[in-house]
Amino acid sequence: MNTAEDTLTFNRPTASMAHLELKDVSIGFGPEGNRTEVLSGVNLKVEQNEFIAVIGFSGSGKSTLVSLMAGLQRPDSGSVLLHGTEVTKPGPNLGIVFQNYSLLPWLSVYGNIELAVKQAFKDQSSSERREHIERYIEMVSLTAAREKKPGELSGGMRQRVSLARTLAMQPEILLMDEPLSALDALTRANLQDELVRIWEEDKRTVVLITNDVDEAVLLADKIVPLTTGPGATLSEPFQVTLDRPRDRTTLNTNPRYKALRNEIIHYMTQMNKESKALRVDNGLEMPDIEPIDFSAA
Amino acid sequence: MKFKILKAIDVAGLQMLDPVVRLFYGETPREQLRKIVLFIVIPVLTIILSVLLWSYLAPRHTTKAGEVPTPGVVLDAARGIQQFHTWENQKADDFLLTGEARQNALAAVDTRIAELTPLSVAAAASVEEAKATQQAYREKYATPLEAEYKQLRNDLKAKEDSQEEALIAEADTLGVNDVAARQAYLKKVAAFDAMEEANKETLRAFKDKIDAVYSEKFPVLEAAQTTYNTIEAELQYLSKRRDYLTADNQELKIASAQIELKELETGFLSATTGKETFKAAERMLKKQESIDRIATSEYSRPWTFPRQIWRSLACVFLGFFIATAIAIPLGIFCGLSRVFMAALTPFIALFKPVSPIVWLPIIFIIVGGFISDPDVSMFHPAFLSSAITVALCSLWPTLVNTALGVASVDKDHINVARVLRLGLVSRLFKIVLPSALPLIFAGLRISLGVGWMVLIAAELLSSSEGIGKFTWDMFNNGSSESFAQMFVVVFVVGIVGLVLDRIMIVFQRLVSFDGAPTAL
């Protein structure tokens, strides 16, 4: 079967080498002199078929991190390696699911996926291609909405289309940039279950960016907190050792789940407080003056 | 079904019908009735009101081309235009009729002439009668007044003459250098002059009274005259038709020429001397040639107004097509490349405000340089110049909108293209153009509107057959009828422009994917 590998050249994976690796990655914005470091010294190793969740506060540089991994942006220093080869440009092997779906509004559900599949698998015959597309539409349970335009779909359905489009390219790495954050809580829970099911069905390396601790614990093998910016970096990962498949209803009563969840939340809130405290220290130095009460004299 | 109709109405931009459909399906009647009042009843009322206001005001302003036409007169003018068109088409058909069809048409024409002739005579008689009444009226009221006027004028004249003589006589008695006496005399002369002036004024007032009698309107006479003119016009048309069905008919002309040819042929065959034979041969060949010419000839129809409308439409679409063919590719390049945009910006800024009146003469000369013989060229130079002027004035909105649309493609969509590694061409056709299409069509819609406005001016100036030229001809004609026909032009131009705009709205809706309502 054709995969994305046929169209792209890179080194075969070796046992010792991490699947995706970030080495000392730094990136910033703004002109010289008024520069804001977004990420500095980020190191991360993702193994084959591992599900990693990167968790962080909003504005901490999560989306920038995912852009770097997808090759949409290049780091100022350090490198992003896929099988030891530097990622220099985006491609179908680095599948990305955008936060705001990024569906083409003039194409139907089928058309959107078709565009991606045509590009990723250029040698498919038309019947093979149709079958391929149908399979992924089926996977995200949208067969009924096949000919609908994105404008006619709900937010949850749109994100499913976006997921199906990315999965249909059969990327080596699936990068998800807060895919569920724009959805309401019920739809989100629904799609989380769907994500678990799809991942079980179609195992691949996943990097999920999220701001939801529950979501991270539910889905990931490893949770990496992103410290608050500017100059954010990744801290020590939390291993999630809960057995799969994880059931959201029983999970709530699982003591290991509770402990891990609390630990992460505590860590994140602590970090937030620290950074706030730090920020005050780094601010302007206040003159050491006190008001004098003239009325006493 | 209901929603299909509503969707179709929405796409066609006929939202005013929306409440009617909803009311028909019994949806919230109060609300729908309120909307009907707002979208249909109020506009209809304003139209009626303005027509009434127009009918009231128009006859109160008289110009050198007669009264400003009232709605009724304009409607008559429109009918007149239509009738002229039908008549001319009928004549063109008659010219080509053959055999039995021609005979039948001829019979119908003769019947109609027979019908009309007595009517014409009767109408002429009633005109005469009305004229006699008018004459009698004038004699009764104007003649005594005129006599009185003459009498008055003579009286005043005599008075003036005698006073003048008296003044001259008095002047003789004035002592030289007698300042006081001469001052008094000067006052007397001034009084005399004032009296003369007053007499003139009296006479003028009197004359006006007489004129009022003469310019008194005779509706009976006018009506009779109109009836007579109408009948006469149709009779004239019928007699022309008769000509085209008989002597001037193509078939008959050929037939009579064939007979002449036959005679020439016998002459040629029986000719004995060399000189005679040669001459006969030449004559025969010439006849043959003229027969061929008649066979391919057509009735030369004048440019009637409906034909001019079609011609204008053809011209505006040619111009619009040229504008689109230039503006969209340029706009795409501008949107894609900042360098290209920077290079073009001064030209856009400089040429955008240039009026069609400036472009046209320049283009006329340039086009004239390319087309030396207007008769053999595919396009008439005036037509082509008008179309190019339309193109030059209307390409800017499309160009600017295309550039904007292409430059402002959603960043996420560009990221999708990057992830998919789309090549330049498929990126352009699969991402950039579809996403710019609504803006491009918005630009095209503005362009077509501008083009239609520019076209009328261009035709007027270049004398390219079309609505503009019709208006100019009517202006130069200067009769009250052509004044009314100019009003017809206003409505025709408005309605055609409206229809063109609606068509563009439909296209714009069809390509817009975001469901955003298009500005109306």
mmCIF file with all atom_site columns, C-alpha atoms in Angstrom, chain A residues 18-195:
data_model
loop_
_atom_site.group_PDB
_atom_site.id
_atom_site.type_symbol
_atom_site.label_atom_id
_atom_site.label_alt_id
_atom_site.label_comp_id
_atom_site.label_asym_id
_atom_site.label_entity_id
_atom_site.label_seq_id
_atom_site.pdbx_PDB_ins_code
_atom_site.Cartn_x
_atom_site.Cartn_y
_atom_site.Cartn_z
_atom_site.occupancy
_atom_site.B_iso_or_equiv
_atom_site.pdbx_formal_charge
_atom_site.auth_seq_id
_atom_site.auth_comp_id
_atom_site.auth_asym_id
_atom_site.auth_atom_id
_atom_site.pdbx_PDB_model_num
ATOM 1   C CA . ALA A 1 18  ? 13.648  9.169  18.633 1.00 0.00 ? 18  ALA A CA 1
ATOM 2   C CA . HIS A 1 19  ? 10.858  9.511  16.119 1.00 0.00 ? 19  HIS A CA 1
ATOM 3   C CA . LEU A 1 20  ? 10.526  13.270 16.489 1.00 0.00 ? 20  LEU A CA 1
ATOM 4   C CA . GLU A 1 21  ? 13.035  15.273 18.380 1.00 0.00 ? 21  GLU A CA 1
ATOM 5   C CA . LEU A 1 22  ? 13.368  18.931 19.337 1.00 0.00 ? 22  LEU A CA 1
ATOM 6   C CA . LYS A 1 23  ? 16.890  20.000 20.238 1.00 0.00 ? 23  LYS A CA 1
ATOM 7   C CA . ASP A 1 24  ? 17.465  23.279 22.025 1.00 0.00 ? 24  ASP A CA 1
ATOM 8   C CA . VAL A 1 25  ? 14.781  24.979 19.968 1.00 0.00 ? 25  VAL A CA 1
ATOM 9   C CA . SER A 1 26  ? 14.374  28.738 20.438 1.00 0.00 ? 26  SER A CA 1
ATOM 10  C CA . ILE A 1 27  ? 12.197  31.179 18.598 1.00 0.00 ? 27  ILE A CA 1
ATOM 11  C CA . GLY A 1 28  ? 11.186  34.775 19.115 1.00 0.00 ? 28  GLY A CA 1
ATOM 12  C CA . PHE A 1 29  ? 9.342   37.584 17.417 1.00 0.00 ? 29  PHE A CA 1
ATOM 13  C CA . GLY A 1 30  ? 9.795   41.253 16.971 1.00 0.00 ? 30  GLY A CA 1
ATOM 14  C CA . PRO A 1 31  ? 12.609  43.450 15.742 1.00 0.00 ? 31  PRO A CA 1
ATOM 15  C CA . GLU A 1 32  ? 16.074  43.645 17.215 1.00 0.00 ? 32  GLU A CA 1
ATOM 16  C CA . GLY A 1 33  ? 16.024  45.500 20.531 1.00 0.00 ? 33  GLY A CA 1
ATOM 17  C CA . ASN A 1 34  ? 12.348  44.838 21.202 1.00 0.00 ? 34  ASN A CA 1
ATOM 18  C CA . ARG A 1 35  ? 12.446  41.114 20.878 1.00 0.00 ? 35  ARG A CA 1
ATOM 19  C CA . THR A 1 36  ? 10.120  38.729 22.641 1.00 0.00 ? 36  THR A CA 1
ATOM 20  C CA . GLU A 1 37  ? 11.453  35.223 23.098 1.00 0.00 ? 37  GLU A CA 1
ATOM 21  C CA . VAL A 1 38  ? 8.518   32.871 22.765 1.00 0.00 ? 38  VAL A CA 1
ATOM 22  C CA . LEU A 1 39  ? 10.303  29.584 23.244 1.00 0.00 ? 39  LEU A CA 1
ATOM 23  C CA . SER A 1 40  ? 13.831  29.073 24.425 1.00 0.00 ? 40  SER A CA 1
ATOM 24  C CA . GLY A 1 41  ? 15.819  25.898 24.852 1.00 0.00 ? 41  GLY A CA 1
ATOM 25  C CA . VAL A 1 42  ? 12.977  23.486 24.184 1.00 0.00 ? 42  VAL A CA 1
ATOM 26  C CA . ASN A 1 43  ? 13.991  19.815 24.195 1.00 0.00 ? 43  ASN A CA 1
ATOM 27  C CA . LEU A 1 44  ? 11.583  16.974 23.480 1.00 0.00 ? 44  LEU A CA 1
ATOM 28  C CA . LYS A 1 45  ? 11.784  13.376 22.329 1.00 0.00 ? 45  LYS A CA 1
ATOM 29  C CA . VAL A 1 46  ? 8.748   11.625 20.963 1.00 0.00 ? 46  VAL A CA 1
ATOM 30  C CA . GLU A 1 47  ? 8.912   7.867  20.406 1.00 0.00 ? 47  GLU A CA 1
ATOM 31  C CA . GLN A 1 48  ? 7.144   5.923  17.698 1.00 0.00 ? 48  GLN A CA 1
ATOM 32  C CA . ASN A 1 49  ? 3.401   5.527  18.333 1.00 0.00 ? 49  ASN A CA 1
ATOM 33  C CA . GLU A 1 50  ? 3.617   7.556  21.495 1.00 0.00 ? 50  GLU A CA 1
ATOM 34  C CA . PHE A 1 51  ? 0.764   9.881  22.441 1.00 0.00 ? 51  PHE A CA 1
ATOM 35  C CA . ILE A 1 52  ? 2.185   13.032 23.962 1.00 0.00 ? 52  ILE A CA 1
ATOM 36  C CA . ALA A 1 53  ? 0.198   15.901 25.355 1.00 0.00 ? 53  ALA A CA 1
ATOM 37  C CA . VAL A 1 54  ? 1.797   19.313 25.709 1.00 0.00 ? 54  VAL A CA 1
ATOM 38  C CA . ILE A 1 55  ? -0.104  21.321 28.271 1.00 0.00 ? 55  ILE A CA 1
ATOM 39  C CA . GLY A 1 56  ? 0.229   25.001 28.947 1.00 0.00 ? 56  GLY A CA 1
ATOM 40  C CA . PHE A 1 57  ? -1.558  28.240 29.661 1.00 0.00 ? 57  PHE A CA 1
ATOM 41  C CA . SER A 1 58  ? -2.870  30.289 26.818 1.00 0.00 ? 58  SER A CA 1
ATOM 42  C CA . GLY A 1 59  ? -0.279  32.598 25.342 1.00 0.00 ? 59  GLY A CA 1
ATOM 43  C CA . SER A 1 60  ? 2.588   30.428 26.453 1.00 0.00 ? 60  SER A CA 1
ATOM 44  C CA . GLY A 1 61  ? 3.651   29.544 22.915 1.00 0.00 ? 61  GLY A CA 1
ATOM 45  C CA . LYS A 1 62  ? 1.834   26.265 22.364 1.00 0.00 ? 62  LYS A CA 1
ATOM 46  C CA . SER A 1 63  ? 0.753   27.112 18.837 1.00 0.00 ? 63  SER A CA 1
ATOM 47  C CA . THR A 1 64  ? 4.246   28.283 17.966 1.00 0.00 ? 64  THR A CA 1
ATOM 48  C CA . LEU A 1 65  ? 5.576   24.962 19.216 1.00 0.00 ? 65  LEU A CA 1
ATOM 49  C CA . VAL A 1 66  ? 3.224   23.046 16.970 1.00 0.00 ? 66  VAL A CA 1
ATOM 50  C CA . SER A 1 67  ? 4.079   25.244 13.990 1.00 0.00 ? 67  SER A CA 1
ATOM 51  C CA . LEU A 1 68  ? 7.725   24.458 14.559 1.00 0.00 ? 68  LEU A CA 1
ATOM 52  C CA . MET A 1 69  ? 7.075   20.732 14.717 1.00 0.00 ? 69  MET A CA 1
ATOM 53  C CA . ALA A 1 70  ? 4.986   20.903 11.559 1.00 0.00 ? 70  ALA A CA 1
ATOM 54  C CA . GLY A 1 71  ? 7.686   22.841 9.745  1.00 0.00 ? 71  GLY A CA 1
ATOM 55  C CA . LEU A 1 72  ? 5.411   25.844 9.183  1.00 0.00 ? 72  LEU A CA 1
ATOM 56  C CA . GLN A 1 73  ? 7.953   27.943 11.073 1.00 0.00 ? 73  GLN A CA 1
ATOM 57  C CA . ARG A 1 74  ? 11.696  27.518 11.398 1.00 0.00 ? 74  ARG A CA 1
ATOM 58  C CA . PRO A 1 75  ? 13.381  27.897 14.786 1.00 0.00 ? 75  PRO A CA 1
ATOM 59  C CA . ASP A 1 76  ? 15.840  30.752 15.309 1.00 0.00 ? 76  ASP A CA 1
ATOM 60  C CA . SER A 1 77  ? 18.252  28.281 16.858 1.00 0.00 ? 77  SER A CA 1
ATOM 61  C CA . GLY A 1 78  ? 18.255  24.579 17.559 1.00 0.00 ? 78  GLY A CA 1
ATOM 62  C CA . SER A 1 79  ? 16.597  22.029 15.319 1.00 0.00 ? 79  SER A CA 1
ATOM 63  C CA . VAL A 1 80  ? 13.507  19.932 14.801 1.00 0.00 ? 80  VAL A CA 1
ATOM 64  C CA . LEU A 1 81  ? 14.434  16.407 13.686 1.00 0.00 ? 81  LEU A CA 1
ATOM 65  C CA . LEU A 1 82  ? 12.286  13.719 12.192 1.00 0.00 ? 82  LEU A CA 1
ATOM 66  C CA . HIS A 1 83  ? 14.233  10.431 12.200 1.00 0.00 ? 83  HIS A CA 1
ATOM 67  C CA . GLY A 1 84  ? 17.354  12.463 12.664 1.00 0.00 ? 84  GLY A CA 1
ATOM 68  C CA . THR A 1 85  ? 16.693  14.594 9.564  1.00 0.00 ? 85  THR A CA 1
ATOM 69  C CA . GLU A 1 86  ? 15.952  18.246 10.007 1.00 0.00 ? 86  GLU A CA 1
ATOM 70  C CA . VAL A 1 87  ? 12.424  19.344 9.206  1.00 0.00 ? 87  VAL A CA 1
ATOM 71  C CA . THR A 1 88  ? 12.754  22.318 6.873  1.00 0.00 ? 88  THR A CA 1
ATOM 72  C CA . LYS A 1 89  ? 9.300   22.597 5.377  1.00 0.00 ? 89  LYS A CA 1
ATOM 73  C CA . PRO A 1 90  ? 5.796   21.326 6.027  1.00 0.00 ? 90  PRO A CA 1
ATOM 74  C CA . GLY A 1 91  ? 4.534   18.238 4.300  1.00 0.00 ? 91  GLY A CA 1
ATOM 75  C CA . PRO A 1 92  ? 1.874   15.551 4.365  1.00 0.00 ? 92  PRO A CA 1
ATOM 76  C CA . ASN A 1 93  ? 4.020   13.344 6.618  1.00 0.00 ? 93  ASN A CA 1
ATOM 77  C CA . LEU A 1 94  ? 3.642   15.914 9.379  1.00 0.00 ? 94  LEU A CA 1
ATOM 78  C CA . GLY A 1 95  ? -0.104  16.007 9.674  1.00 0.00 ? 95  GLY A CA 1
ATOM 79  C CA . ILE A 1 96  ? -1.488  18.966 11.517 1.00 0.00 ? 96  ILE A CA 1
ATOM 80  C CA . VAL A 1 97  ? -5.004  19.529 12.818 1.00 0.00 ? 97  VAL A CA 1
ATOM 81  C CA . PHE A 1 98  ? -5.560  23.260 13.219 1.00 0.00 ? 98  PHE A CA 1
ATOM 82  C CA . GLN A 1 99  ? -7.366  24.829 16.112 1.00 0.00 ? 99  GLN A CA 1
ATOM 83  C CA . ASN A 1 100 ? -9.850  26.579 13.829 1.00 0.00 ? 100 ASN A CA 1
ATOM 84  C CA . TYR A 1 101 ? -10.299 23.641 11.438 1.00 0.00 ? 101 TYR A CA 1
ATOM 85  C CA . SER A 1 102 ? -8.902  25.441 8.362  1.00 0.00 ? 102 SER A CA 1
ATOM 86  C CA . LEU A 1 103 ? -11.355 23.737 6.075  1.00 0.00 ? 103 LEU A CA 1
ATOM 87  C CA . LEU A 1 104 ? -11.807 25.196 2.612  1.00 0.00 ? 104 LEU A CA 1
ATOM 88  C CA . PRO A 1 105 ? -15.341 26.586 2.747  1.00 0.00 ? 105 PRO A CA 1
ATOM 89  C CA . TRP A 1 106 ? -16.050 26.167 -0.961 1.00 0.00 ? 106 TRP A CA 1
ATOM 90  C CA . LEU A 1 107 ? -15.364 22.406 -0.911 1.00 0.00 ? 107 LEU A CA 1
ATOM 91  C CA . SER A 1 108 ? -17.633 19.716 0.494  1.00 0.00 ? 108 SER A CA 1
ATOM 92  C CA . VAL A 1 109 ? -16.514 17.341 3.250  1.00 0.00 ? 109 VAL A CA 1
ATOM 93  C CA . TYR A 1 110 ? -15.499 14.901 0.554  1.00 0.00 ? 110 TYR A CA 1
ATOM 94  C CA . GLY A 1 111 ? -13.803 17.612 -1.490 1.00 0.00 ? 111 GLY A CA 1
ATOM 95  C CA . ASN A 1 112 ? -11.720 18.817 1.424  1.00 0.00 ? 112 ASN A CA 1
ATOM 96  C CA . ILE A 1 113 ? -10.435 15.336 2.170  1.00 0.00 ? 113 ILE A CA 1
ATOM 97  C CA . GLU A 1 114 ? -10.005 14.565 -1.518 1.00 0.00 ? 114 GLU A CA 1
ATOM 98  C CA . LEU A 1 115 ? -7.724  17.560 -1.986 1.00 0.00 ? 115 LEU A CA 1
ATOM 99  C CA . ALA A 1 116 ? -5.428  16.257 0.757  1.00 0.00 ? 116 ALA A CA 1
ATOM 100 C CA . VAL A 1 117 ? -5.532  12.644 -0.375 1.00 0.00 ? 117 VAL A CA 1
ATOM 101 C CA . LYS A 1 118 ? -4.832  13.540 -3.994 1.00 0.00 ? 118 LYS A CA 1
ATOM 102 C CA . GLN A 1 119 ? -1.769  15.406 -2.883 1.00 0.00 ? 119 GLN A CA 1
ATOM 103 C CA . ALA A 1 120 ? -0.486  12.750 -0.448 1.00 0.00 ? 120 ALA A CA 1
ATOM 104 C CA . PHE A 1 121 ? -1.121  9.724  -2.640 1.00 0.00 ? 121 PHE A CA 1
ATOM 105 C CA . LYS A 1 122 ? -0.529  10.794 -6.167 1.00 0.00 ? 122 LYS A CA 1
ATOM 106 C CA . ASP A 1 123 ? -0.480  7.337  -7.754 1.00 0.00 ? 123 ASP A CA 1
ATOM 107 C CA . GLN A 1 124 ? -3.799  6.060  -6.426 1.00 0.00 ? 124 GLN A CA 1
ATOM 108 C CA . SER A 1 125 ? -6.362  5.046  -8.994 1.00 0.00 ? 125 SER A CA 1
ATOM 109 C CA . SER A 1 126 ? -9.617  6.925  -8.749 1.00 0.00 ? 126 SER A CA 1
ATOM 110 C CA . SER A 1 127 ? -11.524 3.970  -7.274 1.00 0.00 ? 127 SER A CA 1
ATOM 111 C CA . GLU A 1 128 ? -8.790  3.359  -4.700 1.00 0.00 ? 128 GLU A CA 1
ATOM 112 C CA . ARG A 1 129 ? -8.886  7.010  -3.831 1.00 0.00 ? 129 ARG A CA 1
ATOM 113 C CA . ARG A 1 130 ? -12.634 7.087  -3.411 1.00 0.00 ? 130 ARG A CA 1
ATOM 114 C CA . GLU A 1 131 ? -12.484 4.067  -1.150 1.00 0.00 ? 131 GLU A CA 1
ATOM 115 C CA . HIS A 1 132 ? -9.680  5.634  0.855  1.00 0.00 ? 132 HIS A CA 1
ATOM 116 C CA . ILE A 1 133 ? -11.607 8.863  1.353  1.00 0.00 ? 133 ILE A CA 1
ATOM 117 C CA . GLU A 1 134 ? -14.826 7.073  2.230  1.00 0.00 ? 134 GLU A CA 1
ATOM 118 C CA . ARG A 1 135 ? -12.979 5.044  4.847  1.00 0.00 ? 135 ARG A CA 1
ATOM 119 C CA . TYR A 1 136 ? -11.800 8.129  6.671  1.00 0.00 ? 136 TYR A CA 1
ATOM 120 C CA . ILE A 1 137 ? -15.157 9.860  6.419  1.00 0.00 ? 137 ILE A CA 1
ATOM 121 C CA . GLU A 1 138 ? -16.615 6.729  7.924  1.00 0.00 ? 138 GLU A CA 1
ATOM 122 C CA . MET A 1 139 ? -13.958 6.746  10.634 1.00 0.00 ? 139 MET A CA 1
ATOM 123 C CA . VAL A 1 140 ? -15.089 10.161 11.894 1.00 0.00 ? 140 VAL A CA 1
ATOM 124 C CA . SER A 1 141 ? -18.739 9.115  11.406 1.00 0.00 ? 141 SER A CA 1
ATOM 125 C CA . LEU A 1 142 ? -19.594 11.774 8.822  1.00 0.00 ? 142 LEU A CA 1
ATOM 126 C CA . THR A 1 143 ? -20.810 9.586  5.967  1.00 0.00 ? 143 THR A CA 1
ATOM 127 C CA . ALA A 1 144 ? -24.209 11.261 6.080  1.00 0.00 ? 144 ALA A CA 1
ATOM 128 C CA . ALA A 1 145 ? -22.680 14.730 5.762  1.00 0.00 ? 145 ALA A CA 1
ATOM 129 C CA . ARG A 1 146 ? -20.385 13.742 2.911  1.00 0.00 ? 146 ARG A CA 1
ATOM 130 C CA . GLU A 1 147 ? -21.588 16.348 0.421  1.00 0.00 ? 147 GLU A CA 1
ATOM 131 C CA . LYS A 1 148 ? -22.153 19.159 2.910  1.00 0.00 ? 148 LYS A CA 1
ATOM 132 C CA . LYS A 1 149 ? -20.090 22.330 2.897  1.00 0.00 ? 149 LYS A CA 1
ATOM 133 C CA . PRO A 1 150 ? -18.218 23.264 6.096  1.00 0.00 ? 150 PRO A CA 1
ATOM 134 C CA . GLY A 1 151 ? -20.560 26.219 6.563  1.00 0.00 ? 151 GLY A CA 1
ATOM 135 C CA . GLU A 1 152 ? -23.443 23.812 7.018  1.00 0.00 ? 152 GLU A CA 1
ATOM 136 C CA . LEU A 1 153 ? -21.696 21.778 9.731  1.00 0.00 ? 153 LEU A CA 1
ATOM 137 C CA . SER A 1 154 ? -21.455 22.279 13.465 1.00 0.00 ? 154 SER A CA 1
ATOM 138 C CA . GLY A 1 155 ? -18.118 23.063 15.102 1.00 0.00 ? 155 GLY A CA 1
ATOM 139 C CA . GLY A 1 156 ? -17.655 19.496 16.266 1.00 0.00 ? 156 GLY A CA 1
ATOM 140 C CA . MET A 1 157 ? -18.388 18.107 12.823 1.00 0.00 ? 157 MET A CA 1
ATOM 141 C CA . ARG A 1 158 ? -15.978 20.549 11.216 1.00 0.00 ? 158 ARG A CA 1
ATOM 142 C CA . GLN A 1 159 ? -13.224 19.484 13.549 1.00 0.00 ? 159 GLN A CA 1
ATOM 143 C CA . ARG A 1 160 ? -13.962 15.866 12.659 1.00 0.00 ? 160 ARG A CA 1
ATOM 144 C CA . VAL A 1 161 ? -13.609 16.706 8.980  1.00 0.00 ? 161 VAL A CA 1
ATOM 145 C CA . SER A 1 162 ? -10.325 18.402 9.738  1.00 0.00 ? 162 SER A CA 1
ATOM 146 C CA . LEU A 1 163 ? -9.179  15.334 11.683 1.00 0.00 ? 163 LEU A CA 1
ATOM 147 C CA . ALA A 1 164 ? -10.269 13.008 8.890  1.00 0.00 ? 164 ALA A CA 1
ATOM 148 C CA . ARG A 1 165 ? -8.449  15.141 6.346  1.00 0.00 ? 165 ARG A CA 1
ATOM 149 C CA . THR A 1 166 ? -5.223  14.929 8.319  1.00 0.00 ? 166 THR A CA 1
ATOM 150 C CA . LEU A 1 167 ? -5.582  11.239 9.123  1.00 0.00 ? 167 LEU A CA 1
ATOM 151 C CA . ALA A 1 168 ? -6.373  10.434 5.510  1.00 0.00 ? 168 ALA A CA 1
ATOM 152 C CA . MET A 1 169 ? -2.907  11.642 4.546  1.00 0.00 ? 169 MET A CA 1
ATOM 153 C CA . GLN A 1 170 ? -1.611  8.919  6.890  1.00 0.00 ? 170 GLN A CA 1
ATOM 154 C CA . PRO A 1 171 ? 0.992   11.187 8.405  1.00 0.00 ? 171 PRO A CA 1
ATOM 155 C CA . GLU A 1 172 ? 3.827   9.768  10.452 1.00 0.00 ? 172 GLU A CA 1
ATOM 156 C CA . ILE A 1 173 ? 3.178   12.297 13.151 1.00 0.00 ? 173 ILE A CA 1
ATOM 157 C CA . LEU A 1 174 ? -0.202  13.687 13.978 1.00 0.00 ? 174 LEU A CA 1
ATOM 158 C CA . LEU A 1 175 ? 0.098   17.184 15.426 1.00 0.00 ? 175 LEU A CA 1
ATOM 159 C CA . MET A 1 176 ? -3.024  18.583 17.010 1.00 0.00 ? 176 MET A CA 1
ATOM 160 C CA . ASP A 1 177 ? -3.112  22.234 17.992 1.00 0.00 ? 177 ASP A CA 1
ATOM 161 C CA . GLU A 1 178 ? -5.831  22.554 20.644 1.00 0.00 ? 178 GLU A CA 1
ATOM 162 C CA . PRO A 1 179 ? -8.216  20.730 18.351 1.00 0.00 ? 179 PRO A CA 1
ATOM 163 C CA . LEU A 1 180 ? -11.107 20.704 20.790 1.00 0.00 ? 180 LEU A CA 1
ATOM 164 C CA . SER A 1 181 ? -10.725 24.009 22.594 1.00 0.00 ? 181 SER A CA 1
ATOM 165 C CA . ALA A 1 182 ? -13.253 25.823 20.396 1.00 0.00 ? 182 ALA A CA 1
ATOM 166 C CA . LEU A 1 183 ? -15.972 23.288 21.164 1.00 0.00 ? 183 LEU A CA 1
ATOM 167 C CA . ASP A 1 184 ? -18.511 23.091 23.953 1.00 0.00 ? 184 ASP A CA 1
ATOM 168 C CA . ALA A 1 185 ? -17.877 20.680 26.815 1.00 0.00 ? 185 ALA A CA 1
ATOM 169 C CA . LEU A 1 186 ? -20.277 17.954 25.662 1.00 0.00 ? 186 LEU A CA 1
ATOM 170 C CA . THR A 1 187 ? -19.070 17.907 22.089 1.00 0.00 ? 187 THR A CA 1
ATOM 171 C CA . ARG A 1 188 ? -15.529 17.971 23.363 1.00 0.00 ? 188 ARG A CA 1
ATOM 172 C CA . ALA A 1 189 ? -16.056 14.896 25.538 1.00 0.00 ? 189 ALA A CA 1
ATOM 173 C CA . ASN A 1 190 ? -17.648 13.182 22.611 1.00 0.00 ? 190 ASN A CA 1
ATOM 174 C CA . LEU A 1 191 ? -14.751 13.933 20.308 1.00 0.00 ? 191 LEU A CA 1
ATOM 175 C CA . GLN A 1 192 ? -12.200 12.938 22.936 1.00 0.00 ? 192 GLN A CA 1
ATOM 176 C CA . ASP A 1 193 ? -13.744 9.476  23.025 1.00 0.00 ? 193 ASP A CA 1
ATOM 177 C CA . GLU A 1 194 ? -13.670 9.453  19.280 1.00 0.00 ? 194 GLU A CA 1
ATOM 178 C CA . LEU A 1 195 ? -9.998  10.427 19.288 1.00 0.00 ? 195 LEU A CA 1
#
